[in-house]
Amino acid sequence: AQSVAQPEDQVNVAEGNPLTVKCTYSVSGNPYLFWYVQYPNRGLQFLLKYITGDNLVKGSYGFEAEFNKSQTSFHLKKPSALVSDSALYFCAVRGLASGGSYIPTFGRGTSLIVHP
Amino acid sequence: DAGVIQSPRHEVTEMGQEVTLRCKPISGHNSLFWYRQTMMRGLELLIYFNNNVPIDDSGMPEDRFSAKMPNASFSTLKIQPSEPRDSAVYFCASSSGLDEAFFGQGTRLTVV
């Protein structure tokens, strides 16, 4: 069975500092990896994805993520955090699940708090 | 495209009543998902449709929950009878193939 782990419930960072939100995954075959952001009382919004190609993927709002196959990780990063980046972040993997379908599995989410 | 549209945005109902949540996916998307989000359990996949056919409903909590997708532009999630523990935010999402999913704004359900 595929799974996603986001080991930190909460990440605190000062505005202007770099941020990292961690994600590791387990999946059969090649993974399709995604990051989403959720602001209060809103649905999840897509940030970026890795399907194939360069291990460093750039996405919306200055975010990027690095795919590391050997460590089965897909950490989300941003060089300089903004207070407006404060939100709930979800990592997701879409791989071949039992039954032959590609069902997306989400992590539990990490709350990012950027302090002024 | 207006994105994934869910209705209603908020629903308050009494225990034992039937609740129907509605979703209009993005035109052209062939996959549709229903998720439930709570503080305790996070984001749970309830059911996954591909080309209007239910592929995986192993996340549906019990027989009180049912979902349909009569055509490519409409899906419903029904709870009958509703219970207080069903209170949550329910999201519908759609995608094309294996691409990223687009989420609706969600329906906040409160069962009293």
Short mmCIF file of C-alpha atoms in Angstrom, two decimals:
data_model
loop_
_atom_site.label_atom_id
_atom_site.label_comp_id
_atom_site.label_asym_id
_atom_site.label_seq_id
_atom_site.Cartn_x
_atom_site.Cartn_y
_atom_site.Cartn_z
CA ALA A 1 0.00 0.00 0.00
CA GLN A 2 1.21 3.49 -0.74
CA SER A 3 1.70 6.03 2.01
CA VAL A 4 2.89 9.56 2.69
CA ALA A 5 4.52 10.79 5.88
CA GLN A 6 4.81 14.40 6.93
CA PRO A 7 6.80 14.07 10.15
CA GLU A 8 6.15 17.59 11.44
CA ASP A 9 2.70 18.73 12.50
CA GLN A 10 3.94 22.31 12.61
CA VAL A 11 6.88 24.27 11.23
CA ASN A 12 7.75 27.71 12.58
CA VAL A 13 10.01 30.08 10.67
CA ALA A 14 10.80 33.78 10.77
CA GLU A 15 9.87 35.93 7.80
CA GLY A 16 12.75 36.18 5.35
CA ASN A 17 14.31 32.90 6.45
CA PRO A 18 14.34 29.78 4.28
CA LEU A 19 11.71 27.16 4.98
CA THR A 20 11.50 23.41 4.49
CA VAL A 21 8.43 21.21 4.91
CA LYS A 22 9.33 17.53 4.89
CA CYS A 23 7.65 14.65 3.07
CA THR A 24 8.58 11.03 2.57
CA TYR A 25 6.61 8.46 0.62
CA SER A 26 6.23 4.78 -0.09
CA VAL A 27 4.80 3.57 -3.39
CA SER A 28 5.04 0.79 -5.94
CA GLY A 29 6.61 1.82 -9.20
CA ASN A 30 7.37 5.36 -10.24
CA PRO A 31 5.72 7.99 -8.06
CA TYR A 32 3.71 11.00 -9.10
CA LEU A 33 4.33 13.52 -6.30
CA PHE A 34 2.40 16.68 -5.47
CA TRP A 35 2.30 19.53 -2.97
CA TYR A 36 -0.88 21.40 -2.11
CA VAL A 37 -1.61 24.36 0.15
CA GLN A 38 -4.80 24.99 2.11
CA TYR A 39 -5.76 28.37 3.52
CA PRO A 40 -8.45 28.61 6.22
CA ASN A 41 -11.95 27.73 5.02
CA ARG A 42 -10.70 26.96 1.52
CA GLY A 43 -10.09 23.89 -0.58
CA LEU A 44 -6.64 22.55 -1.35
CA GLN A 45 -4.73 24.40 -4.05
CA PHE A 46 -2.09 22.77 -6.23
CA LEU A 47 1.46 24.11 -5.78
CA LEU A 48 3.76 21.85 -7.78
CA LYS A 49 4.34 18.32 -8.98
CA TYR A 50 7.06 15.87 -9.92
CA ILE A 51 6.36 13.34 -12.64
CA THR A 52 9.72 12.85 -14.31
CA GLY A 53 12.79 14.85 -15.32
CA ASP A 54 14.72 17.29 -13.15
CA ASN A 55 14.72 16.43 -9.49
CA LEU A 56 14.21 20.08 -8.55
CA VAL A 57 10.71 21.24 -9.38
CA LYS A 58 9.60 24.86 -9.26
CA GLY A 59 6.02 25.83 -8.55
CA SER A 60 3.70 28.64 -7.57
CA TYR A 61 4.50 31.51 -5.16
CA GLY A 62 8.25 30.84 -5.24
CA PHE A 63 8.01 27.33 -3.82
CA GLU A 64 10.16 24.47 -5.04
CA ALA A 65 10.58 20.82 -4.12
CA GLU A 66 13.38 18.33 -4.50
CA PHE A 67 12.72 14.74 -5.44
CA ASN A 68 15.18 12.30 -3.89
CA LYS A 69 14.60 8.77 -5.07
CA SER A 70 17.12 7.10 -2.77
CA GLN A 71 15.64 8.73 0.30
CA THR A 72 12.06 8.53 -1.05
CA SER A 73 11.59 12.16 -0.12
CA PHE A 74 9.97 15.18 -1.72
CA HIS A 75 10.63 18.12 0.61
CA LEU A 76 9.02 21.50 -0.06
CA LYS A 77 11.28 24.53 0.13
CA LYS A 78 11.27 28.28 -0.25
CA PRO A 79 14.36 30.52 -0.02
CA SER A 80 12.64 33.38 1.81
CA ALA A 81 9.40 32.89 3.75
CA LEU A 82 6.54 35.40 3.80
CA VAL A 83 3.93 35.83 6.53
CA SER A 84 1.33 35.17 3.82
CA ASP A 85 2.82 31.68 3.33
CA SER A 86 1.30 30.66 6.66
CA ALA A 87 -1.10 27.83 5.83
CA LEU A 88 -1.57 24.06 5.90
CA TYR A 89 0.60 22.14 3.43
CA PHE A 90 -0.15 18.67 2.11
CA CYS A 91 2.13 16.27 0.31
CA ALA A 92 0.50 13.64 -1.93
CA VAL A 93 1.63 10.65 -3.93
CA ARG A 94 -0.14 8.94 -6.77
CA GLY A 95 1.18 5.51 -7.55
CA LEU A 96 -0.11 2.15 -8.59
CA ALA A 97 -2.42 1.03 -5.80
CA SER A 98 -3.92 -2.39 -5.23
CA GLY A 99 -6.59 -3.06 -7.78
CA GLY A 100 -4.60 -1.37 -10.52
CA SER A 101 -5.82 2.17 -10.02
CA TYR A 102 -3.77 5.31 -9.36
CA ILE A 103 -5.35 6.75 -6.26
CA PRO A 104 -3.80 9.85 -4.69
CA THR A 105 -2.78 9.44 -1.05
CA PHE A 106 -2.32 12.56 1.08
CA GLY A 107 -0.18 13.15 4.13
CA ARG A 108 -1.74 14.48 7.32
CA GLY A 109 -0.57 17.99 6.56
CA THR A 110 1.96 20.37 8.10
CA SER A 111 0.95 23.72 9.51
CA LEU A 112 3.46 26.37 8.46
CA ILE A 113 3.61 29.46 10.64
CA VAL A 114 5.75 32.37 9.47
CA HIS A 115 6.44 34.93 12.18
CA PRO A 116 6.91 38.62 11.28
CA ASP B 1 -13.53 27.19 -16.32
CA ALA B 2 -15.04 28.05 -12.93
CA GLY B 3 -13.24 25.18 -11.24
CA VAL B 4 -14.85 22.43 -9.20
CA ILE B 5 -18.18 23.62 -7.86
CA GLN B 6 -19.67 22.20 -4.69
CA SER B 7 -23.01 22.90 -3.09
CA PRO B 8 -24.10 23.74 -0.54
CA ARG B 9 -21.14 25.50 1.12
CA HIS B 10 -22.64 24.96 4.55
CA GLU B 11 -25.21 22.48 5.77
CA VAL B 12 -26.66 22.16 9.24
CA THR B 13 -29.03 19.28 9.77
CA GLU B 14 -30.54 17.26 12.56
CA MET B 15 -29.42 13.76 13.37
CA GLY B 16 -31.35 11.20 11.36
CA GLN B 17 -31.98 13.46 8.39
CA GLU B 18 -30.79 12.76 4.87
CA VAL B 19 -28.02 14.95 3.51
CA THR B 20 -27.03 15.30 -0.14
CA LEU B 21 -23.83 17.01 -1.21
CA ARG B 22 -23.33 17.99 -4.84
CA CYS B 23 -20.32 18.40 -7.08
CA LYS B 24 -19.70 19.63 -10.59
CA PRO B 25 -16.20 18.68 -11.74
CA ILE B 26 -14.07 20.58 -14.22
CA SER B 27 -15.18 19.91 -17.78
CA GLY B 28 -12.97 17.31 -19.46
CA HIS B 29 -11.67 15.77 -16.26
CA ASN B 30 -12.21 12.01 -16.10
CA SER B 31 -11.41 11.36 -12.43
CA LEU B 32 -13.51 12.51 -9.48
CA PHE B 33 -12.79 12.13 -5.79
CA TRP B 34 -14.79 12.71 -2.62
CA TYR B 35 -12.75 13.48 0.50
CA ARG B 36 -13.67 14.15 4.12
CA GLN B 37 -11.51 16.38 6.34
CA THR B 38 -11.58 16.43 10.13
CA MET B 39 -9.08 17.57 12.72
CA MET B 40 -8.79 14.08 14.13
CA ARG B 41 -8.44 12.04 10.95
CA GLY B 42 -7.07 14.56 8.46
CA LEU B 43 -8.00 14.18 4.80
CA GLU B 44 -9.67 10.85 4.01
CA LEU B 45 -10.53 9.57 0.55
CA LEU B 46 -14.11 8.32 0.54
CA ILE B 47 -14.60 7.27 -3.09
CA TYR B 48 -12.90 7.57 -6.47
CA PHE B 49 -14.68 7.60 -9.83
CA ASN B 50 -12.96 7.17 -13.18
CA ASN B 51 -15.01 7.87 -16.30
CA ASN B 52 -18.14 7.98 -14.10
CA VAL B 53 -17.51 4.48 -12.74
CA PRO B 54 -16.75 3.94 -9.03
CA ILE B 55 -13.26 2.45 -8.87
CA ASP B 56 -12.53 2.44 -5.16
CA ASP B 57 -15.11 3.01 -2.44
CA SER B 58 -13.16 1.36 0.36
CA GLY B 59 -13.04 4.67 2.21
CA MET B 60 -16.81 4.99 2.52
CA PRO B 61 -17.36 4.68 6.26
CA GLU B 62 -20.51 2.57 6.25
CA ASP B 63 -23.71 1.83 4.41
CA ARG B 64 -25.17 5.15 5.43
CA PHE B 65 -22.90 6.76 2.84
CA SER B 66 -23.51 6.44 -0.89
CA ALA B 67 -22.15 8.25 -3.94
CA LYS B 68 -23.26 8.47 -7.53
CA MET B 69 -21.94 9.93 -10.74
CA PRO B 70 -24.75 9.75 -13.30
CA ASN B 71 -22.76 11.68 -15.90
CA ALA B 72 -19.40 13.35 -16.42
CA SER B 73 -20.56 16.70 -15.07
CA PHE B 74 -22.29 15.78 -11.81
CA SER B 75 -21.78 13.72 -8.69
CA THR B 76 -23.57 13.40 -5.36
CA LEU B 77 -22.60 12.13 -1.94
CA LYS B 78 -25.52 11.13 0.23
CA ILE B 79 -25.63 10.37 3.93
CA GLN B 80 -28.75 8.70 5.23
CA PRO B 81 -29.38 8.83 8.13
CA SER B 82 -26.88 11.43 9.24
CA GLU B 83 -25.16 11.27 12.64
CA PRO B 84 -23.23 13.89 14.64
CA ARG B 85 -19.95 12.05 13.95
CA ASP B 86 -20.45 12.77 10.25
CA SER B 87 -19.77 16.45 10.94
CA ALA B 88 -16.78 17.41 8.79
CA VAL B 89 -15.77 19.32 5.69
CA TYR B 90 -16.43 17.31 2.55
CA PHE B 91 -14.38 18.05 -0.54
CA CYS B 92 -14.90 17.05 -4.13
CA ALA B 93 -11.89 17.06 -6.47
CA SER B 94 -11.36 16.24 -10.13
CA SER B 95 -8.37 15.54 -12.31
CA SER B 96 -7.41 14.59 -15.83
CA GLY B 97 -5.55 11.31 -15.99
CA LEU B 98 -2.77 11.26 -13.41
CA ASP B 99 -2.42 15.03 -13.25
CA GLU B 100 -2.95 17.15 -10.17
CA ALA B 101 -6.37 17.25 -8.58
CA PHE B 102 -8.41 20.44 -8.42
CA PHE B 103 -10.45 20.83 -5.27
CA GLY B 104 -13.76 22.52 -4.70
CA GLN B 105 -14.33 24.93 -1.83
CA GLY B 106 -15.86 22.18 0.26
CA THR B 107 -19.14 21.68 2.13
CA ARG B 108 -19.02 22.18 5.87
CA LEU B 109 -21.53 19.72 7.33
CA THR B 110 -22.77 20.02 10.89
CA VAL B 111 -25.09 17.35 12.24
CA VAL B 112 -26.76 18.30 15.52
#
